[in-house]
Amino acid sequence: MKSLLALLTLLAQGTTLADPRINSWFTEDSGRYARIYSSAAAETAGTTSTVWSKGAGIQSAPTYAGVSKVVYSANWVYIKTTGLAGHIMGPWPDNFPNFPSNRAKTYRIPRTPAIPVNKTLTGLGATGAMVNGVSMFDMRDAFSYVSASGTDATPGNGLTGDGIWNREAYHNESITFDPALAHQAGNNYHYHAQPIALRYQLGDHVDYNPVTNRYTEKTTAVSRHSPIVAWAADGLPVYGPYGYSSPLDSTSGLRRMESGFVLRDGSNGTTNLALTGRTSLPAWAQRIQTNALKNGPAVSASHLLGHYIEDFDYLGDQGFTVGVDFDLNEQNVRWCLTPEFPSGTYAYFTTLKLGGTPAYPYTTGRQYFGSPTGGTATINETVTIHFDGGPNKSEKSGQVVVDDASGDVTLTWSAVEGGTYRVEASSNLNDWPDIAPGVVATSDSVAIIETGAKTAHSSRFYRVSRTSLAAFDTVGFDYTPADSGTTLDSVAPGGSAARGSTVTVTITLPSSPPNPPAHIVPITITLGGISGTSISRPGATTAEATFIIPANSPLGAQTVVVTFSSPGPTYTLTGAFSVN
């Protein structure tokens, strides 16, 4: 059971841990269902779906977005995630074969990155985790040129290609990206290029038009350093595109970080592939490729410059200097100060062209700068919980707004979507009648109005409890119904309930004094001093009430007291119920 919320006071926040590998994960959407626009028509109509099915992506029940848990040990940080973004995903082209769905993934990153001399190539699939739990992929689309056939490998021909001229994902696949610049391989939703919708959620230099569902780079001056948008598998942060102008001076102003990669178009000392054909590899590719060179296709309308990652050259190989002529090294990294690392860190940056178009290599280079010891994992060690969300999210009180003119009081609180909440009010802190016994959260926040409350009461107190949670896709969540406030049934005398649970207790009344008629309902029922709600008389010899047992409630036998209005009787059942 998620504990009562005193809506007049914000709950205390835990001490923020200093390690950004622990505290930089974006969890604000954790109590919200993942949603998609299933088609362009749905996007135009503003109709989102929480269940869907297409290809590998089958989401037959709603599930929660993003990161649901963050835990850590001395050496590792682990996240549990559905891999589904909190921003609306989709739409994708009608002929795109798959929708995304819950990946139920645990991902880890090292807390102390190791920086080796010999670098490791990025692999296909996730190269890191975005801070919203979505997968980060590198700049490739998994297919390459097949010299024997003179065509590119495709999903339909069963070939992966020669692995020499490797297709560039943004150039070849961006037509299948949604407005957030993401799509899915199978059901694995991921970003190749900059995560513009996530950047908007994080407060980076991005505008959003809710009418068109489109994100654009702001045209105003940059006002803040970009936030961390991802963690690579080597444990290094990936920032948005804006950093300090001078890497070791946080007062030096802000600007867009410049990639060290340019097209091989004859400028900057590069080979002009339009003239020579794809008959040579850039120096960086020669250093990492082990296959014998085979020529690629000529530059043409069907194979424009930029079609392959080997169409890019690294300026450091052409006599230019990193840190002087451009900002980021061959792995797309620089050593710099950042808000999260004021003493300095190696960091990747997402790269943009002037105007906001993604620029190669987007996140990491073709190699990791550090040792990629992170990745998909299981937790086989003792860990400390930093954040527990999704269905286990701790609700927090929001505003209590009084309308002086009408006397209405508006209550708001953060919620778990799909939760049903009971709202109780009191003017004396003794009696707590329900004023809204079944409020269903259709998002991750709720607001209700008590009409005329100020006019009717000189003082007013409120409390809220989650009483149940709608069915959802539980795969990948550390969750049991008792944790969510599911109401249990018990009896008194003789019944019991656990700390932190909600329990409806049917009480058999003593025969002396005689029981009031069945239609007369008690005014209060208490259990160990806890006031009951939803008080009723299910029969002539019984009374019933629901109790929220606090997590710190005294253990052992508790006394139940049932009070009828004067001159009605009061029944005291000593030790009639146990808290365990």
PDB file of C-alpha atoms in Angstrom, residues 251-532:
ATOM      1  CA  THR A 251      32.244  30.603 -17.650  1.00  0.00           C
ATOM      2  CA  SER A 252      33.264  30.572 -21.303  1.00  0.00           C
ATOM      3  CA  GLY A 253      29.765  30.623 -22.786  1.00  0.00           C
ATOM      4  CA  LEU A 254      27.838  27.932 -24.613  1.00  0.00           C
ATOM      5  CA  ARG A 255      27.868  26.651 -28.158  1.00  0.00           C
ATOM      6  CA  ARG A 256      27.064  23.664 -30.330  1.00  0.00           C
ATOM      7  CA  MET A 257      29.754  20.980 -30.268  1.00  0.00           C
ATOM      8  CA  GLU A 258      31.398  20.332 -33.642  1.00  0.00           C
ATOM      9  CA  SER A 259      31.904  16.793 -34.836  1.00  0.00           C
ATOM     10  CA  GLY A 260      35.275  15.850 -36.265  1.00  0.00           C
ATOM     11  CA  PHE A 261      33.650  14.089 -39.238  1.00  0.00           C
ATOM     12  CA  VAL A 262      32.940  15.543 -42.668  1.00  0.00           C
ATOM     13  CA  LEU A 263      31.749  14.136 -45.987  1.00  0.00           C
ATOM     14  CA  ARG A 264      34.391  12.999 -48.433  1.00  0.00           C
ATOM     15  CA  ASP A 265      33.482  15.610 -51.026  1.00  0.00           C
ATOM     16  CA  GLY A 266      36.966  16.946 -51.804  1.00  0.00           C
ATOM     17  CA  SER A 267      36.907  19.699 -49.199  1.00  0.00           C
ATOM     18  CA  ASN A 268      39.084  19.805 -46.066  1.00  0.00           C
ATOM     19  CA  GLY A 269      41.659  17.602 -47.786  1.00  0.00           C
ATOM     20  CA  THR A 270      39.261  14.688 -48.231  1.00  0.00           C
ATOM     21  CA  THR A 271      38.985  12.424 -51.231  1.00  0.00           C
ATOM     22  CA  ASN A 272      36.180  13.437 -53.589  1.00  0.00           C
ATOM     23  CA  LEU A 273      34.235  10.208 -53.898  1.00  0.00           C
ATOM     24  CA  ALA A 274      32.007  11.698 -56.577  1.00  0.00           C
ATOM     25  CA  LEU A 275      35.088  11.772 -58.813  1.00  0.00           C
ATOM     26  CA  THR A 276      37.060   8.737 -57.664  1.00  0.00           C
ATOM     27  CA  GLY A 277      34.205   6.441 -56.846  1.00  0.00           C
ATOM     28  CA  ARG A 278      34.078   4.453 -53.650  1.00  0.00           C
ATOM     29  CA  THR A 279      37.481   2.887 -54.246  1.00  0.00           C
ATOM     30  CA  SER A 280      39.192   3.779 -50.958  1.00  0.00           C
ATOM     31  CA  LEU A 281      38.373   3.826 -47.287  1.00  0.00           C
ATOM     32  CA  PRO A 282      39.001   6.749 -44.935  1.00  0.00           C
ATOM     33  CA  ALA A 283      41.909   6.301 -42.553  1.00  0.00           C
ATOM     34  CA  TRP A 284      39.690   5.722 -39.505  1.00  0.00           C
ATOM     35  CA  ALA A 285      37.926   2.839 -41.300  1.00  0.00           C
ATOM     36  CA  GLN A 286      41.233   1.363 -42.420  1.00  0.00           C
ATOM     37  CA  ARG A 287      42.308   1.271 -38.777  1.00  0.00           C
ATOM     38  CA  ILE A 288      39.306  -0.733 -37.608  1.00  0.00           C
ATOM     39  CA  GLN A 289      38.268  -2.874 -40.578  1.00  0.00           C
ATOM     40  CA  THR A 290      39.769  -6.313 -41.053  1.00  0.00           C
ATOM     41  CA  ASN A 291      38.141  -7.211 -44.377  1.00  0.00           C
ATOM     42  CA  ALA A 292      40.006  -6.690 -47.643  1.00  0.00           C
ATOM     43  CA  LEU A 293      38.848  -3.595 -49.485  1.00  0.00           C
ATOM     44  CA  LYS A 294      36.156  -4.052 -52.107  1.00  0.00           C
ATOM     45  CA  ASN A 295      34.875  -1.155 -54.116  1.00  0.00           C
ATOM     46  CA  GLY A 296      31.474   0.255 -53.334  1.00  0.00           C
ATOM     47  CA  PRO A 297      28.896   1.659 -55.754  1.00  0.00           C
ATOM     48  CA  ALA A 298      29.463   4.943 -57.524  1.00  0.00           C
ATOM     49  CA  VAL A 299      27.982   8.074 -55.971  1.00  0.00           C
ATOM     50  CA  SER A 300      24.592   8.442 -57.623  1.00  0.00           C
ATOM     51  CA  ALA A 301      20.991   9.394 -56.951  1.00  0.00           C
ATOM     52  CA  SER A 302      20.406   5.992 -55.372  1.00  0.00           C
ATOM     53  CA  HIS A 303      23.673   6.035 -53.424  1.00  0.00           C
ATOM     54  CA  LEU A 304      24.179   9.644 -52.474  1.00  0.00           C
ATOM     55  CA  LEU A 305      27.217  10.789 -50.567  1.00  0.00           C
ATOM     56  CA  GLY A 306      26.448   9.924 -46.949  1.00  0.00           C
ATOM     57  CA  HIS A 307      24.770   6.628 -47.839  1.00  0.00           C
ATOM     58  CA  TYR A 308      27.602   4.751 -46.051  1.00  0.00           C
ATOM     59  CA  ILE A 309      29.476   5.596 -42.876  1.00  0.00           C
ATOM     60  CA  GLU A 310      32.721   5.226 -44.862  1.00  0.00           C
ATOM     61  CA  ASP A 311      31.597   8.270 -46.867  1.00  0.00           C
ATOM     62  CA  PHE A 312      32.792  10.330 -43.880  1.00  0.00           C
ATOM     63  CA  ASP A 313      36.370  11.273 -43.077  1.00  0.00           C
ATOM     64  CA  TYR A 314      37.809  12.273 -39.717  1.00  0.00           C
ATOM     65  CA  LEU A 315      39.435  15.702 -39.774  1.00  0.00           C
ATOM     66  CA  GLY A 316      42.136  14.571 -37.370  1.00  0.00           C
ATOM     67  CA  ASP A 317      43.471  12.453 -40.240  1.00  0.00           C
ATOM     68  CA  GLN A 318      43.579  15.479 -42.548  1.00  0.00           C
ATOM     69  CA  GLY A 319      45.892  17.711 -40.531  1.00  0.00           C
ATOM     70  CA  PHE A 320      43.225  19.377 -38.393  1.00  0.00           C
ATOM     71  CA  THR A 321      43.461  19.478 -34.604  1.00  0.00           C
ATOM     72  CA  VAL A 322      40.813  18.331 -32.148  1.00  0.00           C
ATOM     73  CA  GLY A 323      40.072  21.025 -29.593  1.00  0.00           C
ATOM     74  CA  VAL A 324      41.155  23.722 -32.037  1.00  0.00           C
ATOM     75  CA  ASP A 325      39.446  23.113 -35.382  1.00  0.00           C
ATOM     76  CA  PHE A 326      36.650  20.942 -34.032  1.00  0.00           C
ATOM     77  CA  ASP A 327      35.530  19.722 -30.608  1.00  0.00           C
ATOM     78  CA  LEU A 328      35.090  15.957 -30.563  1.00  0.00           C
ATOM     79  CA  ASN A 329      37.593  13.216 -31.212  1.00  0.00           C
ATOM     80  CA  GLU A 330      37.291  10.102 -33.348  1.00  0.00           C
ATOM     81  CA  GLN A 331      35.018   8.479 -30.757  1.00  0.00           C
ATOM     82  CA  ASN A 332      32.923  11.699 -30.508  1.00  0.00           C
ATOM     83  CA  VAL A 333      34.348  12.493 -27.056  1.00  0.00           C
ATOM     84  CA  ARG A 334      36.100  15.357 -25.342  1.00  0.00           C
ATOM     85  CA  TRP A 335      37.492  15.917 -21.839  1.00  0.00           C
ATOM     86  CA  CYS A 336      35.547  18.805 -20.349  1.00  0.00           C
ATOM     87  CA  LEU A 337      33.788  20.338 -17.397  1.00  0.00           C
ATOM     88  CA  THR A 338      30.028  19.862 -17.233  1.00  0.00           C
ATOM     89  CA  PRO A 339      27.374  20.797 -14.655  1.00  0.00           C
ATOM     90  CA  GLU A 340      27.316  17.214 -13.383  1.00  0.00           C
ATOM     91  CA  PHE A 341      31.112  16.827 -13.483  1.00  0.00           C
ATOM     92  CA  PRO A 342      32.573  20.177 -12.382  1.00  0.00           C
ATOM     93  CA  SER A 343      36.007  18.593 -12.052  1.00  0.00           C
ATOM     94  CA  GLY A 344      35.892  17.173 -15.563  1.00  0.00           C
ATOM     95  CA  THR A 345      34.912  14.015 -17.409  1.00  0.00           C
ATOM     96  CA  TYR A 346      35.264  12.312 -20.745  1.00  0.00           C
ATOM     97  CA  ALA A 347      31.886  12.799 -22.408  1.00  0.00           C
ATOM     98  CA  TYR A 348      30.178  12.058 -25.692  1.00  0.00           C
ATOM     99  CA  PHE A 349      27.981  14.755 -27.236  1.00  0.00           C
ATOM    100  CA  THR A 350      25.101  14.378 -29.666  1.00  0.00           C
ATOM    101  CA  THR A 351      25.996  16.242 -32.824  1.00  0.00           C
ATOM    102  CA  LEU A 352      23.890  18.604 -34.931  1.00  0.00           C
ATOM    103  CA  LYS A 353      24.379  20.693 -38.001  1.00  0.00           C
ATOM    104  CA  LEU A 354      23.641  24.394 -37.924  1.00  0.00           C
ATOM    105  CA  GLY A 355      19.836  24.539 -37.974  1.00  0.00           C
ATOM    106  CA  GLY A 356      19.323  21.379 -35.932  1.00  0.00           C
ATOM    107  CA  THR A 357      19.642  18.518 -38.442  1.00  0.00           C
ATOM    108  CA  PRO A 358      21.430  15.503 -36.924  1.00  0.00           C
ATOM    109  CA  ALA A 359      25.116  15.367 -37.840  1.00  0.00           C
ATOM    110  CA  TYR A 360      27.272  12.251 -38.138  1.00  0.00           C
ATOM    111  CA  PRO A 361      28.191  10.345 -35.931  1.00  0.00           C
ATOM    112  CA  TYR A 362      25.223  11.430 -33.723  1.00  0.00           C
ATOM    113  CA  THR A 363      26.142   9.885 -30.343  1.00  0.00           C
ATOM    114  CA  THR A 364      29.258   7.712 -30.129  1.00  0.00           C
ATOM    115  CA  GLY A 365      31.768   7.142 -32.862  1.00  0.00           C
ATOM    116  CA  ARG A 366      32.289   3.721 -34.434  1.00  0.00           C
ATOM    117  CA  GLN A 367      34.288   2.821 -31.323  1.00  0.00           C
ATOM    118  CA  TYR A 368      33.657   3.242 -27.630  1.00  0.00           C
ATOM    119  CA  PHE A 369      36.104   5.549 -25.913  1.00  0.00           C
ATOM    120  CA  GLY A 370      35.931   3.524 -22.694  1.00  0.00           C
ATOM    121  CA  SER A 371      35.625  -0.197 -22.016  1.00  0.00           C
ATOM    122  CA  PRO A 372      32.009  -1.236 -22.772  1.00  0.00           C
ATOM    123  CA  THR A 373      31.523  -3.467 -19.743  1.00  0.00           C
ATOM    124  CA  GLY A 374      27.919  -2.346 -19.344  1.00  0.00           C
ATOM    125  CA  GLY A 375      24.917  -3.671 -21.179  1.00  0.00           C
ATOM    126  CA  THR A 376      21.928  -5.925 -20.663  1.00  0.00           C
ATOM    127  CA  ALA A 377      22.370  -7.723 -17.356  1.00  0.00           C
ATOM    128  CA  THR A 378      20.839  -9.579 -14.459  1.00  0.00           C
ATOM    129  CA  ILE A 379      21.278  -8.392 -10.880  1.00  0.00           C
ATOM    130  CA  ASN A 380      23.240 -10.987  -8.922  1.00  0.00           C
ATOM    131  CA  GLU A 381      24.540  -8.861  -6.065  1.00  0.00           C
ATOM    132  CA  THR A 382      23.269  -6.835  -3.141  1.00  0.00           C
ATOM    133  CA  VAL A 383      22.077  -3.438  -4.333  1.00  0.00           C
ATOM    134  CA  THR A 384      20.639  -0.249  -2.889  1.00  0.00           C
ATOM    135  CA  ILE A 385      17.398   1.127  -4.284  1.00  0.00           C
ATOM    136  CA  HIS A 386      17.608   4.733  -5.467  1.00  0.00           C
ATOM    137  CA  PHE A 387      14.263   4.911  -7.259  1.00  0.00           C
ATOM    138  CA  ASP A 388      11.253   2.603  -7.408  1.00  0.00           C
ATOM    139  CA  GLY A 389       8.524   3.668  -9.804  1.00  0.00           C
ATOM    140  CA  GLY A 390       6.023   2.375 -12.307  1.00  0.00           C
ATOM    141  CA  PRO A 391       3.282   0.644 -10.299  1.00  0.00           C
ATOM    142  CA  ASN A 392       5.401   1.165  -7.148  1.00  0.00           C
ATOM    143  CA  LYS A 393       5.674   4.911  -7.614  1.00  0.00           C
ATOM    144  CA  SER A 394       5.320   6.929  -4.422  1.00  0.00           C
ATOM    145  CA  GLU A 395       2.568   9.449  -4.922  1.00  0.00           C
ATOM    146  CA  LYS A 396       3.256  13.025  -3.863  1.00  0.00           C
ATOM    147  CA  SER A 397       0.903  15.754  -2.811  1.00  0.00           C
ATOM    148  CA  GLY A 398       0.442  18.757  -5.015  1.00  0.00           C
ATOM    149  CA  GLN A 399      -1.446  21.995  -4.609  1.00  0.00           C
ATOM    150  CA  VAL A 400      -4.484  22.728  -2.503  1.00  0.00           C
ATOM    151  CA  VAL A 401      -6.148  25.680  -4.208  1.00  0.00           C
ATOM    152  CA  VAL A 402      -9.015  27.573  -2.573  1.00  0.00           C
ATOM    153  CA  ASP A 403     -11.374  29.622  -4.716  1.00  0.00           C
ATOM    154  CA  ASP A 404     -12.434  32.448  -2.401  1.00  0.00           C
ATOM    155  CA  ALA A 405     -15.380  33.407  -4.578  1.00  0.00           C
ATOM    156  CA  SER A 406     -17.029  29.989  -4.818  1.00  0.00           C
ATOM    157  CA  GLY A 407     -15.554  28.369  -1.739  1.00  0.00           C
ATOM    158  CA  ASP A 408     -14.452  25.391  -3.836  1.00  0.00           C
ATOM    159  CA  VAL A 409     -11.223  23.562  -2.941  1.00  0.00           C
ATOM    160  CA  THR A 410      -9.171  21.858  -5.663  1.00  0.00           C
ATOM    161  CA  LEU A 411      -6.837  19.057  -4.634  1.00  0.00           C
ATOM    162  CA  THR A 412      -4.073  17.669  -6.872  1.00  0.00           C
ATOM    163  CA  TRP A 413      -1.599  14.845  -6.433  1.00  0.00           C
ATOM    164  CA  SER A 414       0.795  12.799  -8.517  1.00  0.00           C
ATOM    165  CA  ALA A 415      -0.653   9.401  -9.255  1.00  0.00           C
ATOM    166  CA  VAL A 416      -0.003   6.021 -10.805  1.00  0.00           C
ATOM    167  CA  GLU A 417      -2.044   5.762 -13.967  1.00  0.00           C
ATOM    168  CA  GLY A 418      -4.713   3.102 -13.625  1.00  0.00           C
ATOM    169  CA  GLY A 419      -4.858   3.572  -9.857  1.00  0.00           C
ATOM    170  CA  THR A 420      -8.125   4.075  -8.005  1.00  0.00           C
ATOM    171  CA  TYR A 421      -7.918   6.561  -5.153  1.00  0.00           C
ATOM    172  CA  ARG A 422     -10.038   7.308  -2.122  1.00  0.00           C
ATOM    173  CA  VAL A 423     -10.174  10.917  -0.912  1.00  0.00           C
ATOM    174  CA  GLU A 424     -11.206  11.559   2.670  1.00  0.00           C
ATOM    175  CA  ALA A 425     -11.727  14.869   4.440  1.00  0.00           C
ATOM    176  CA  SER A 426     -12.000  15.932   8.037  1.00  0.00           C
ATOM    177  CA  SER A 427     -12.718  19.092   9.956  1.00  0.00           C
ATOM    178  CA  ASN A 428     -11.637  17.704  13.325  1.00  0.00           C
ATOM    179  CA  LEU A 429      -8.968  15.054  12.521  1.00  0.00           C
ATOM    180  CA  ASN A 430     -11.189  12.403  14.103  1.00  0.00           C
ATOM    181  CA  ASP A 431     -13.928  11.757  11.568  1.00  0.00           C
ATOM    182  CA  TRP A 432     -12.766  11.043   8.001  1.00  0.00           C
ATOM    183  CA  PRO A 433     -15.745  10.508   5.713  1.00  0.00           C
ATOM    184  CA  ASP A 434     -15.103   9.704   2.049  1.00  0.00           C
ATOM    185  CA  ILE A 435     -15.680  12.637  -0.254  1.00  0.00           C
ATOM    186  CA  ALA A 436     -14.470  10.798  -3.361  1.00  0.00           C
ATOM    187  CA  PRO A 437     -14.184   7.032  -2.805  1.00  0.00           C
ATOM    188  CA  GLY A 438     -13.348   5.963  -6.376  1.00  0.00           C
ATOM    189  CA  VAL A 439     -11.195   8.450  -8.284  1.00  0.00           C
ATOM    190  CA  VAL A 440      -9.511   6.727 -11.237  1.00  0.00           C
ATOM    191  CA  ALA A 441      -6.206   8.153 -12.487  1.00  0.00           C
ATOM    192  CA  THR A 442      -6.230   8.444 -16.269  1.00  0.00           C
ATOM    193  CA  SER A 443      -2.766   9.988 -16.257  1.00  0.00           C
ATOM    194  CA  ASP A 444       0.029  10.363 -13.736  1.00  0.00           C
ATOM    195  CA  SER A 445      -1.672  13.243 -11.951  1.00  0.00           C
ATOM    196  CA  VAL A 446      -5.170  13.767 -10.566  1.00  0.00           C
ATOM    197  CA  ALA A 447      -7.226  16.809  -9.576  1.00  0.00           C
ATOM    198  CA  ILE A 448     -10.609  16.857  -7.839  1.00  0.00           C
ATOM    199  CA  ILE A 449     -12.828  19.628  -6.469  1.00  0.00           C
ATOM    200  CA  GLU A 450     -14.700  19.643  -3.183  1.00  0.00           C
ATOM    201  CA  THR A 451     -17.493  22.064  -3.912  1.00  0.00           C
ATOM    202  CA  GLY A 452     -18.084  24.779  -1.305  1.00  0.00           C
ATOM    203  CA  ALA A 453     -15.629  23.291   1.195  1.00  0.00           C
ATOM    204  CA  LYS A 454     -14.380  26.679   2.403  1.00  0.00           C
ATOM    205  CA  THR A 455     -17.907  27.939   2.952  1.00  0.00           C
ATOM    206  CA  ALA A 456     -19.044  24.834   4.827  1.00  0.00           C
ATOM    207  CA  HIS A 457     -15.998  24.329   7.043  1.00  0.00           C
ATOM    208  CA  SER A 458     -13.817  26.605   9.133  1.00  0.00           C
ATOM    209  CA  SER A 459     -10.931  24.133   8.808  1.00  0.00           C
ATOM    210  CA  ARG A 460     -10.396  21.212   6.466  1.00  0.00           C
ATOM    211  CA  PHE A 461      -7.882  18.385   6.180  1.00  0.00           C
ATOM    212  CA  TYR A 462      -7.509  15.877   3.387  1.00  0.00           C
ATOM    213  CA  ARG A 463      -5.901  12.514   2.857  1.00  0.00           C
ATOM    214  CA  VAL A 464      -5.665  10.247  -0.176  1.00  0.00           C
ATOM    215  CA  SER A 465      -4.981   6.541  -0.531  1.00  0.00           C
ATOM    216  CA  ARG A 466      -4.605   4.272  -3.524  1.00  0.00           C
ATOM    217  CA  THR A 467      -7.049   1.412  -3.080  1.00  0.00           C
ATOM    218  CA  SER A 468      -6.455  -0.615  -6.241  1.00  0.00           C
ATOM    219  CA  LEU A 469      -4.583  -0.711  -9.515  1.00  0.00           C
ATOM    220  CA  ALA A 470      -5.943  -1.667 -12.920  1.00  0.00           C
ATOM    221  CA  ALA A 471      -4.510  -4.698 -14.703  1.00  0.00           C
ATOM    222  CA  PHE A 472      -1.335  -3.953 -16.660  1.00  0.00           C
ATOM    223  CA  ASP A 473       1.575  -5.723 -18.331  1.00  0.00           C
ATOM    224  CA  THR A 474       3.615  -6.668 -15.259  1.00  0.00           C
ATOM    225  CA  VAL A 475       6.532  -8.288 -17.106  1.00  0.00           C
ATOM    226  CA  GLY A 476       9.794  -6.779 -15.913  1.00  0.00           C
ATOM    227  CA  PHE A 477       8.367  -5.042 -12.847  1.00  0.00           C
ATOM    228  CA  ASP A 478       9.169  -5.867  -9.219  1.00  0.00           C
ATOM    229  CA  TYR A 479       5.560  -5.724  -8.206  1.00  0.00           C
ATOM    230  CA  THR A 480       2.995  -7.558  -6.119  1.00  0.00           C
ATOM    231  CA  PRO A 481      -0.629  -6.494  -5.692  1.00  0.00           C
ATOM    232  CA  ALA A 482      -0.118  -5.925  -1.959  1.00  0.00           C
ATOM    233  CA  ASP A 483       2.448  -3.258  -2.792  1.00  0.00           C
ATOM    234  CA  SER A 484      -0.096  -1.278  -4.759  1.00  0.00           C
ATOM    235  CA  GLY A 485      -2.756  -0.952  -2.096  1.00  0.00           C
ATOM    236  CA  THR A 486      -5.014  -3.784  -3.235  1.00  0.00           C
ATOM    237  CA  THR A 487      -7.729  -4.141  -0.624  1.00  0.00           C
ATOM    238  CA  LEU A 488      -7.682  -7.414   1.308  1.00  0.00           C
ATOM    239  CA  ASP A 489     -10.573  -8.971   3.183  1.00  0.00           C
ATOM    240  CA  SER A 490     -10.431  -9.996   6.826  1.00  0.00           C
ATOM    241  CA  VAL A 491     -12.586 -10.381   9.918  1.00  0.00           C
ATOM    242  CA  ALA A 492     -12.686  -9.422  13.559  1.00  0.00           C
ATOM    243  CA  PRO A 493     -12.351 -11.081  15.948  1.00  0.00           C
ATOM    244  CA  GLY A 494      -9.529 -13.276  14.702  1.00  0.00           C
ATOM    245  CA  GLY A 495      -8.373 -11.584  11.514  1.00  0.00           C
ATOM    246  CA  SER A 496      -5.037 -10.061  10.564  1.00  0.00           C
ATOM    247  CA  ALA A 497      -3.315  -7.867   7.967  1.00  0.00           C
ATOM    248  CA  ALA A 498       0.213  -6.806   7.154  1.00  0.00           C
ATOM    249  CA  ARG A 499       1.770  -3.429   7.705  1.00  0.00           C
ATOM    250  CA  GLY A 500       1.394  -1.268   4.638  1.00  0.00           C
ATOM    251  CA  SER A 501      -1.745  -3.027   3.424  1.00  0.00           C
ATOM    252  CA  THR A 502      -5.318  -1.904   2.987  1.00  0.00           C
ATOM    253  CA  VAL A 503      -7.876  -4.236   4.517  1.00  0.00           C
ATOM    254  CA  THR A 504     -11.650  -4.358   4.661  1.00  0.00           C
ATOM    255  CA  VAL A 505     -12.660  -5.878   8.001  1.00  0.00           C
ATOM    256  CA  THR A 506     -16.041  -7.456   8.693  1.00  0.00           C
ATOM    257  CA  ILE A 507     -16.665  -7.170  12.424  1.00  0.00           C
ATOM    258  CA  THR A 508     -18.990  -9.489  14.314  1.00  0.00           C
ATOM    259  CA  LEU A 509     -20.583  -7.316  16.994  1.00  0.00           C
ATOM    260  CA  PRO A 510     -20.907  -8.634  20.549  1.00  0.00           C
ATOM    261  CA  SER A 511     -24.450  -9.556  21.507  1.00  0.00           C
ATOM    262  CA  SER A 512     -24.393  -7.315  24.565  1.00  0.00           C
ATOM    263  CA  PRO A 513     -25.568  -4.640  24.530  1.00  0.00           C
ATOM    264  CA  PRO A 514     -28.160  -5.540  21.898  1.00  0.00           C
ATOM    265  CA  ASN A 515     -27.229  -4.603  18.362  1.00  0.00           C
ATOM    266  CA  PRO A 516     -28.944  -1.607  16.743  1.00  0.00           C
ATOM    267  CA  PRO A 517     -31.224  -2.288  13.759  1.00  0.00           C
ATOM    268  CA  ALA A 518     -29.303  -3.266  10.602  1.00  0.00           C
ATOM    269  CA  HIS A 519     -30.058   0.022   8.839  1.00  0.00           C
ATOM    270  CA  ILE A 520     -28.226   2.049  11.511  1.00  0.00           C
ATOM    271  CA  VAL A 521     -24.570   2.533  10.525  1.00  0.00           C
ATOM    272  CA  PRO A 522     -21.778   3.225  13.051  1.00  0.00           C
ATOM    273  CA  ILE A 523     -20.405   6.761  13.066  1.00  0.00           C
ATOM    274  CA  THR A 524     -16.830   5.572  13.643  1.00  0.00           C
ATOM    275  CA  ILE A 525     -14.898   2.332  13.639  1.00  0.00           C
ATOM    276  CA  THR A 526     -11.259   2.294  14.726  1.00  0.00           C
ATOM    277  CA  LEU A 527      -8.646  -0.449  14.596  1.00  0.00           C
ATOM    278  CA  GLY A 528      -5.683   0.163  16.881  1.00  0.00           C
ATOM    279  CA  GLY A 529      -6.553   3.841  16.728  1.00  0.00           C
ATOM    280  CA  ILE A 530      -6.733   3.863  12.916  1.00  0.00           C
ATOM    281  CA  SER A 531      -9.992   5.350  11.672  1.00  0.00           C
ATOM    282  CA  GLY A 532     -11.932   3.221   9.243  1.00  0.00           C
TER     283      GLY A 532
END
